[in-house]
Coordinates of C-alpha atoms in Angstrom, one line a residue:
X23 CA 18.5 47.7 245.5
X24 CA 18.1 46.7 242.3
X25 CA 18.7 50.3 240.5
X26 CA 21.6 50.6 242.6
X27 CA 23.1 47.5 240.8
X28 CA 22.3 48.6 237.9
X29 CA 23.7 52.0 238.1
X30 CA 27.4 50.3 239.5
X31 CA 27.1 47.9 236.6
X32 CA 27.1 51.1 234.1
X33 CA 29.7 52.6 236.2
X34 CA 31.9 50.0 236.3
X35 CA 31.2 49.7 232.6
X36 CA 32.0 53.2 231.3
X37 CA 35.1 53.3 233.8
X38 CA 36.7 50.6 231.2
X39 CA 35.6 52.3 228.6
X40 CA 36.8 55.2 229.6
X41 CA 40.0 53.6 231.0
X42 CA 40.6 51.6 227.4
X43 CA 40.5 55.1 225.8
X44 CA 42.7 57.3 228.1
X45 CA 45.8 54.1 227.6
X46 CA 45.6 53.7 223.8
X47 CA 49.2 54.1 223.6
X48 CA 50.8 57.1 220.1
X49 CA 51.5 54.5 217.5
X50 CA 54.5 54.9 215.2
X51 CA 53.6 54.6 211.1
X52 CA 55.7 53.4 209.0
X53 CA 55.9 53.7 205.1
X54 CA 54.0 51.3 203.0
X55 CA 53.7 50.5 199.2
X56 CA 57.8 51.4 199.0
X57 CA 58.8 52.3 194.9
X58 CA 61.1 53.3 193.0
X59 CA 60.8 56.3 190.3
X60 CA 62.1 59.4 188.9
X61 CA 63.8 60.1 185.7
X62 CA 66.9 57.7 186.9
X63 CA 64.5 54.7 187.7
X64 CA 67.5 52.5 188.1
X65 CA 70.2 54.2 189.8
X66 CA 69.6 53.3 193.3
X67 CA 71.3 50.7 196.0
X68 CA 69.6 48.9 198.6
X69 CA 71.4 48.1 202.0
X70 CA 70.2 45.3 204.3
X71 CA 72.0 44.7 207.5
X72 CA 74.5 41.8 208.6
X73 CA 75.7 42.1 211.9
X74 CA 76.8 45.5 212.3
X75 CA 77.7 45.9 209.1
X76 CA 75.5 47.5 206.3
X77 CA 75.9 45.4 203.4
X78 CA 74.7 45.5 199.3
X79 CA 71.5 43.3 198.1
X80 CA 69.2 42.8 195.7
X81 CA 67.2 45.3 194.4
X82 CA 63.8 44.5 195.1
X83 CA 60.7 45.8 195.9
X84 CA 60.8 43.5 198.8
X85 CA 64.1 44.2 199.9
X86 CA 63.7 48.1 199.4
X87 CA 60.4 47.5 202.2
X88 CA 62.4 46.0 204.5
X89 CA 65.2 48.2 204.9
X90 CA 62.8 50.9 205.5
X91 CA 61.4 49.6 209.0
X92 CA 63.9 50.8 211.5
X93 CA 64.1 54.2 213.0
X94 CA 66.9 55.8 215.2
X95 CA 67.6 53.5 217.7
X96 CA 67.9 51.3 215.4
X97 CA 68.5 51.5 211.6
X98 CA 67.9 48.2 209.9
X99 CA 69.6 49.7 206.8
X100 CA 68.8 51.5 203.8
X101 CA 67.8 52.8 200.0
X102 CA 70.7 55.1 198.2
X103 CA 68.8 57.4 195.8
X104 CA 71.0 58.4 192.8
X105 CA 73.6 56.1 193.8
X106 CA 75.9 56.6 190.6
X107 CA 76.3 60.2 191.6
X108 CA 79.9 60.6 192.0
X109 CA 80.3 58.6 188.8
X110 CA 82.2 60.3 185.5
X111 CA 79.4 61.4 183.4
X112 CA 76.9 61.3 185.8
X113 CA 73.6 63.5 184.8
X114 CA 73.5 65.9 187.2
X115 CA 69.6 67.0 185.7
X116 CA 67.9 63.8 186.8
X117 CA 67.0 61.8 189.5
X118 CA 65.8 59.0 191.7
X119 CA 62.4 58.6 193.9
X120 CA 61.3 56.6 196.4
X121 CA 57.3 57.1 197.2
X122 CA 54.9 55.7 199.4
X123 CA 52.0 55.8 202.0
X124 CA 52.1 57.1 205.2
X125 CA 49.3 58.3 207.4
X126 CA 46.7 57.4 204.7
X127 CA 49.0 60.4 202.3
X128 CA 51.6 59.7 199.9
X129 CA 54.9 60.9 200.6
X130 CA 57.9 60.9 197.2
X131 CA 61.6 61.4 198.8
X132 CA 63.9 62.6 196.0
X133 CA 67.7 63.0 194.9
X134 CA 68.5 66.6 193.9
X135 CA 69.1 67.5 190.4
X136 CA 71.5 70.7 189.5
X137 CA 68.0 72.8 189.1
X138 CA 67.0 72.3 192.7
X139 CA 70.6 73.7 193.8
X140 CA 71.2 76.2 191.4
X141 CA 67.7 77.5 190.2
X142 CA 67.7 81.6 190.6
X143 CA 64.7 84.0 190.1
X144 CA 66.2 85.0 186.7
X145 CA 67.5 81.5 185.6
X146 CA 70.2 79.4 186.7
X147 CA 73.9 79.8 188.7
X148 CA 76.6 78.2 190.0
X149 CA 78.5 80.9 191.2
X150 CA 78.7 81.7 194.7
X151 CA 76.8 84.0 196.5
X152 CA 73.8 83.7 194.0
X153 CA 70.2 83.7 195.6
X154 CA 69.5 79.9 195.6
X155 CA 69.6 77.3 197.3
X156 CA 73.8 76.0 197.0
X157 CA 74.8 79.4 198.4
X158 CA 72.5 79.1 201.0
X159 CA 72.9 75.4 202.2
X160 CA 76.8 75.5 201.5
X161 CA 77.0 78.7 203.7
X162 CA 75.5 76.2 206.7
X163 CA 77.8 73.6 205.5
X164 CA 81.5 75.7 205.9
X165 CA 80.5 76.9 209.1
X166 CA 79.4 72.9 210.5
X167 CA 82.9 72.4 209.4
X168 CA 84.8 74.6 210.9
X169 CA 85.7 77.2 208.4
X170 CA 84.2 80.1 209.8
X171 CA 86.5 79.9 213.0
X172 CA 89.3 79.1 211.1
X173 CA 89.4 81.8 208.4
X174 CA 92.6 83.4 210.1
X175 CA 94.6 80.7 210.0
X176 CA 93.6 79.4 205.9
X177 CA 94.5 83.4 205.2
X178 CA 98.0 83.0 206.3
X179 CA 98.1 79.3 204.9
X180 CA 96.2 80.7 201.1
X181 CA 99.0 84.2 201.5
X182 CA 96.4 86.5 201.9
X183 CA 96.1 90.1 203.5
X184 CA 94.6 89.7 207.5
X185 CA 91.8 92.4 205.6
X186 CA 90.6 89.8 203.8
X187 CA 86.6 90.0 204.1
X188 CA 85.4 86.2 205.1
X189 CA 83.2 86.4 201.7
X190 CA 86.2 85.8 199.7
X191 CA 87.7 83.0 201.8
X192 CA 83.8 81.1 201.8
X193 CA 84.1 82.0 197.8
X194 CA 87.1 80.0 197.4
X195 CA 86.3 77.1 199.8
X196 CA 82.9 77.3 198.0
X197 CA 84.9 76.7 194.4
X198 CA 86.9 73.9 195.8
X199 CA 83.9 71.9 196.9
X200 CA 82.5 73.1 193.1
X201 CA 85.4 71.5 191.5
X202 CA 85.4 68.1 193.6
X203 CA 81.4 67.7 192.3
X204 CA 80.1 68.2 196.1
X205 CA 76.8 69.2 194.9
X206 CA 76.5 65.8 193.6
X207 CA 78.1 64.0 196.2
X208 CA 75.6 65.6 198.8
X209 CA 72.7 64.6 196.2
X210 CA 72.0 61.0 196.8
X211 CA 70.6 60.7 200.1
X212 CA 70.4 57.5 202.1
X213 CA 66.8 56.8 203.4
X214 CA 66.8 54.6 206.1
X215 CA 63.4 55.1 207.4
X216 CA 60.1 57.1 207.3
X217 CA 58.1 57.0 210.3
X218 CA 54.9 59.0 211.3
X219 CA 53.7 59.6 214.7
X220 CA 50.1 58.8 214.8
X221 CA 49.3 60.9 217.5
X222 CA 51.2 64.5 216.2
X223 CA 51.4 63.6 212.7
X224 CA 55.3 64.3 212.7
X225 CA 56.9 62.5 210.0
X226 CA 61.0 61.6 211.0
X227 CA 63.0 60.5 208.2
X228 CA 66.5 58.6 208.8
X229 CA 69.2 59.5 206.2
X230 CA 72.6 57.3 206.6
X231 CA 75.8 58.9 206.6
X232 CA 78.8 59.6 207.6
X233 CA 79.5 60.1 211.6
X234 CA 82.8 62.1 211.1
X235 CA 82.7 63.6 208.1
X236 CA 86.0 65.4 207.9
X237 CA 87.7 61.6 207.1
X238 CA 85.5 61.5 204.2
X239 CA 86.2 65.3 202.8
X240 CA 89.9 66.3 204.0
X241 CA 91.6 64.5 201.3
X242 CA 89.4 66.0 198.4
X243 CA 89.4 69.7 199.6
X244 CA 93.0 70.5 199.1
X245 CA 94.0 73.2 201.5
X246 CA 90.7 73.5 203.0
X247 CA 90.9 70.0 203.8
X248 CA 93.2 70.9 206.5
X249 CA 91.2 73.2 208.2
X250 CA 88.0 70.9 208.9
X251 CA 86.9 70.5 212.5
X252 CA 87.5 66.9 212.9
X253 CA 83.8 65.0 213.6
X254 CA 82.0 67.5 212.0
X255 CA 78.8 66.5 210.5
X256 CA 76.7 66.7 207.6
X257 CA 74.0 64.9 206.0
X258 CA 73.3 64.9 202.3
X259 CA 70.1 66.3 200.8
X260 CA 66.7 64.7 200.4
X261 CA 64.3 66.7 198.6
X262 CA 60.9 65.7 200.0
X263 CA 57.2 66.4 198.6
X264 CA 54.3 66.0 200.9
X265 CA 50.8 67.5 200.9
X266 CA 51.0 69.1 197.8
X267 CA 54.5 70.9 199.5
X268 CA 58.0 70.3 198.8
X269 CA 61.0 71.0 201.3
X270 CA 64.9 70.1 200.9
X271 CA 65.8 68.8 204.3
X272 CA 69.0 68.2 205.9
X273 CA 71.1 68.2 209.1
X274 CA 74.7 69.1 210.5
X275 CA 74.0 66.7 213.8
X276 CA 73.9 63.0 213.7
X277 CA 73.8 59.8 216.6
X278 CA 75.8 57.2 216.0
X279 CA 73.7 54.2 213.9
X280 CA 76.4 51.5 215.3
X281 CA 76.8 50.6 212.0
X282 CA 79.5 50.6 209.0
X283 CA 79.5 49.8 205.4
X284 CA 82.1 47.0 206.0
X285 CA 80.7 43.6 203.8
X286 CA 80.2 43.4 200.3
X287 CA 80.7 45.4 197.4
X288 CA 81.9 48.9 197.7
X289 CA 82.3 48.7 201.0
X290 CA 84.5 51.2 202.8
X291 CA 84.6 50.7 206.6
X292 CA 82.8 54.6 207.4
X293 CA 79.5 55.0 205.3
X294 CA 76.6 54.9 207.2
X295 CA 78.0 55.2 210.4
X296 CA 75.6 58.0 211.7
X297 CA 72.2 58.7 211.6
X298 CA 71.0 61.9 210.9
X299 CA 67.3 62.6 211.4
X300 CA 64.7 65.4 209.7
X301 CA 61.5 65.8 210.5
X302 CA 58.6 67.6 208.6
X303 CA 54.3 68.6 210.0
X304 CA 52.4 65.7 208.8
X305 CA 49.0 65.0 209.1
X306 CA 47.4 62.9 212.0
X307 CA 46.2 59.7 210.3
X308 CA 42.1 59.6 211.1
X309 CA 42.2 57.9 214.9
X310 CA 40.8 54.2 215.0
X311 CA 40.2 52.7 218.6
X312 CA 41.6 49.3 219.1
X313 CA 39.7 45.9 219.9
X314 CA 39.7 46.9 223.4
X315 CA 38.4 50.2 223.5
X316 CA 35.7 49.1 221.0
X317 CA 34.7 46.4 223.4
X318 CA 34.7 48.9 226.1
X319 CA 32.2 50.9 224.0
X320 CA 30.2 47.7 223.4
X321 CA 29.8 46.8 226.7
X322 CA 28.8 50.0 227.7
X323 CA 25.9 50.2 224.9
X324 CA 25.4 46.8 226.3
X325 CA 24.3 48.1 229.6
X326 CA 22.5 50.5 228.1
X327 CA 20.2 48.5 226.7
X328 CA 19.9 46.1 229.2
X329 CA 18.6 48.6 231.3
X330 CA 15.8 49.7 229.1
X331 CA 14.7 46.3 228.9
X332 CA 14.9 46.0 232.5
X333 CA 13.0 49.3 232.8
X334 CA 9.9 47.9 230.4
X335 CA 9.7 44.4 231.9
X336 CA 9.2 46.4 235.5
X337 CA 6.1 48.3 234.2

């Protein structure tokens, strides 16, 4: 009788241990020890939230923190890296970080400079169609837009032959967004949060921008401005290095953040209004069990022991 006791007392013991350790729920990580760095230390903006209104503070280390604790469901605001970047006699050849630890691994977020969008194998270009990274990501951006189904239409609005090859019209369209400093204006991403899955090591990052973009664009582009699909989407660039790897991520979908840039200074009733999310492999931060499962282990050693004690006083 007595061994049988025992034995359910173990049983009962490992089943919450057990139990503890099959319901520790995927925790989400966040970013920790926020700065600010780069080459252009200074030029960044920090948005807290007021109501549903994004809104200009101070630029703190506290404040840049605490913007960076939401995630998409719901963006609690933001840091602008490289704010200044639409700016006459703005630098195109530095930039702004924003570095931190996530998962136990520090993770720098960057603004691009010119060299990250026109760096070739054999130097540098700006023309299009050159084997770097403008022609490439600009290519993604005109068709988002719309551009690629419209190219009949801007040939008979731009006078040219129906044989037009759709390489010229993406040349000029590519030339217009050149000469309006796009390349900058897609340079200063928005972070609004960094967030790690603890259980796949996924890291999601939230950059804040515009939920229709084609109100932002059609009255720079000239005639191309005409032909934008109207909503489409586009986030800037944010130039990411992580695990000794770099990537430029970006994205032409975005959920509404239900939130506009309508208090303060330099507000203008559309900024971050959606919320576009990329995603790069991270690495699974080293598991921990929580209190309970560590007492569930406890008791179970517990038992354990007990028994052997048991078992010597009977002999």
């Amino acid at each position: 009788m007595k061994m049988t006791f025992q034995k359910l007392v173990i049983g009962a013991s490992m089943a919450i241990g057990v139990s503890a350790l099959a319901t520790v729920p995927a925790q989400a990580g966040t970013l920790t020890g926020a700065t600010i760095g780069g080459t252009a230390a200074s030029d960044y903006l920090v948005y807290d939230v007021q109501g549903n209104s994004t809104i200009s503070v101070n630029k703190t280390s506290a404040n840049v923190q605490k913007v960076l604790d939401g995630n998409a469901a719901n963006p609690t605001g933001n840091v602008e890296l490289r704010a200044s970047s639409e700016q006459s006699g703005f630098d195109f050849n530095k930039n702004t970080t924003l570095t931190g630890q996530i998962g136990g691994k520090s993770i720098t977020l960057s603004s691009l400079t010119a060299a990250d969008w026109f760096t070739t194998a054999s130097g540098s270009s700006t023309t299009y169609g050159a084997n770097n990274f403008a022609t490439t990501w600009f290519n993604k951006f005109y068709d988002a837009a719309g551009l690629a189904s419209n190219e009949s239409t801007i040939k008979l609005a731009l006078n040219l032959p129906s044989v037009t090859p759709s390489s010229y019209i993406r040349q000029q369209a590519y030339n217009a967004f050149f000469g309006i400093v796009g390349f900058q204006r897609s340079s200063d991403p928005n972070i609004s949060y960094v967030n790690q899955n603890d259980t796949t090591g996924d890291i999601q990052i939230g950059l804040a921008g515009h939920l229709n973009l084609k109100t932002y664009y059609a009255p720079l582009l000239g005639a191309f401005g005409n032909f934008l699909k109207d909503g489409f989407q586009a986030s800037e660039v944010v130039k990411v290095t992580y695990n000794d790897k770099t990537d430029f991520l970006y994205s032409f979908s975005a959920t509404a953040s239900g939130l506009t840039n309508s208090l303060g200074v330099g507000a203008d009733g559309a900024s971050h209004s959606g919320n576009y999310e990329v995603s790069i492999k991270g690495v699974p931060p080293a598991a921990v069990p929580e209190p309970s499962v560590m007492l569930g282990l406890l008791g179970v050693a517990g038992v354990f022991a007990t028994q052997r004690k048991l078992k010597k006083a009977s002999i």
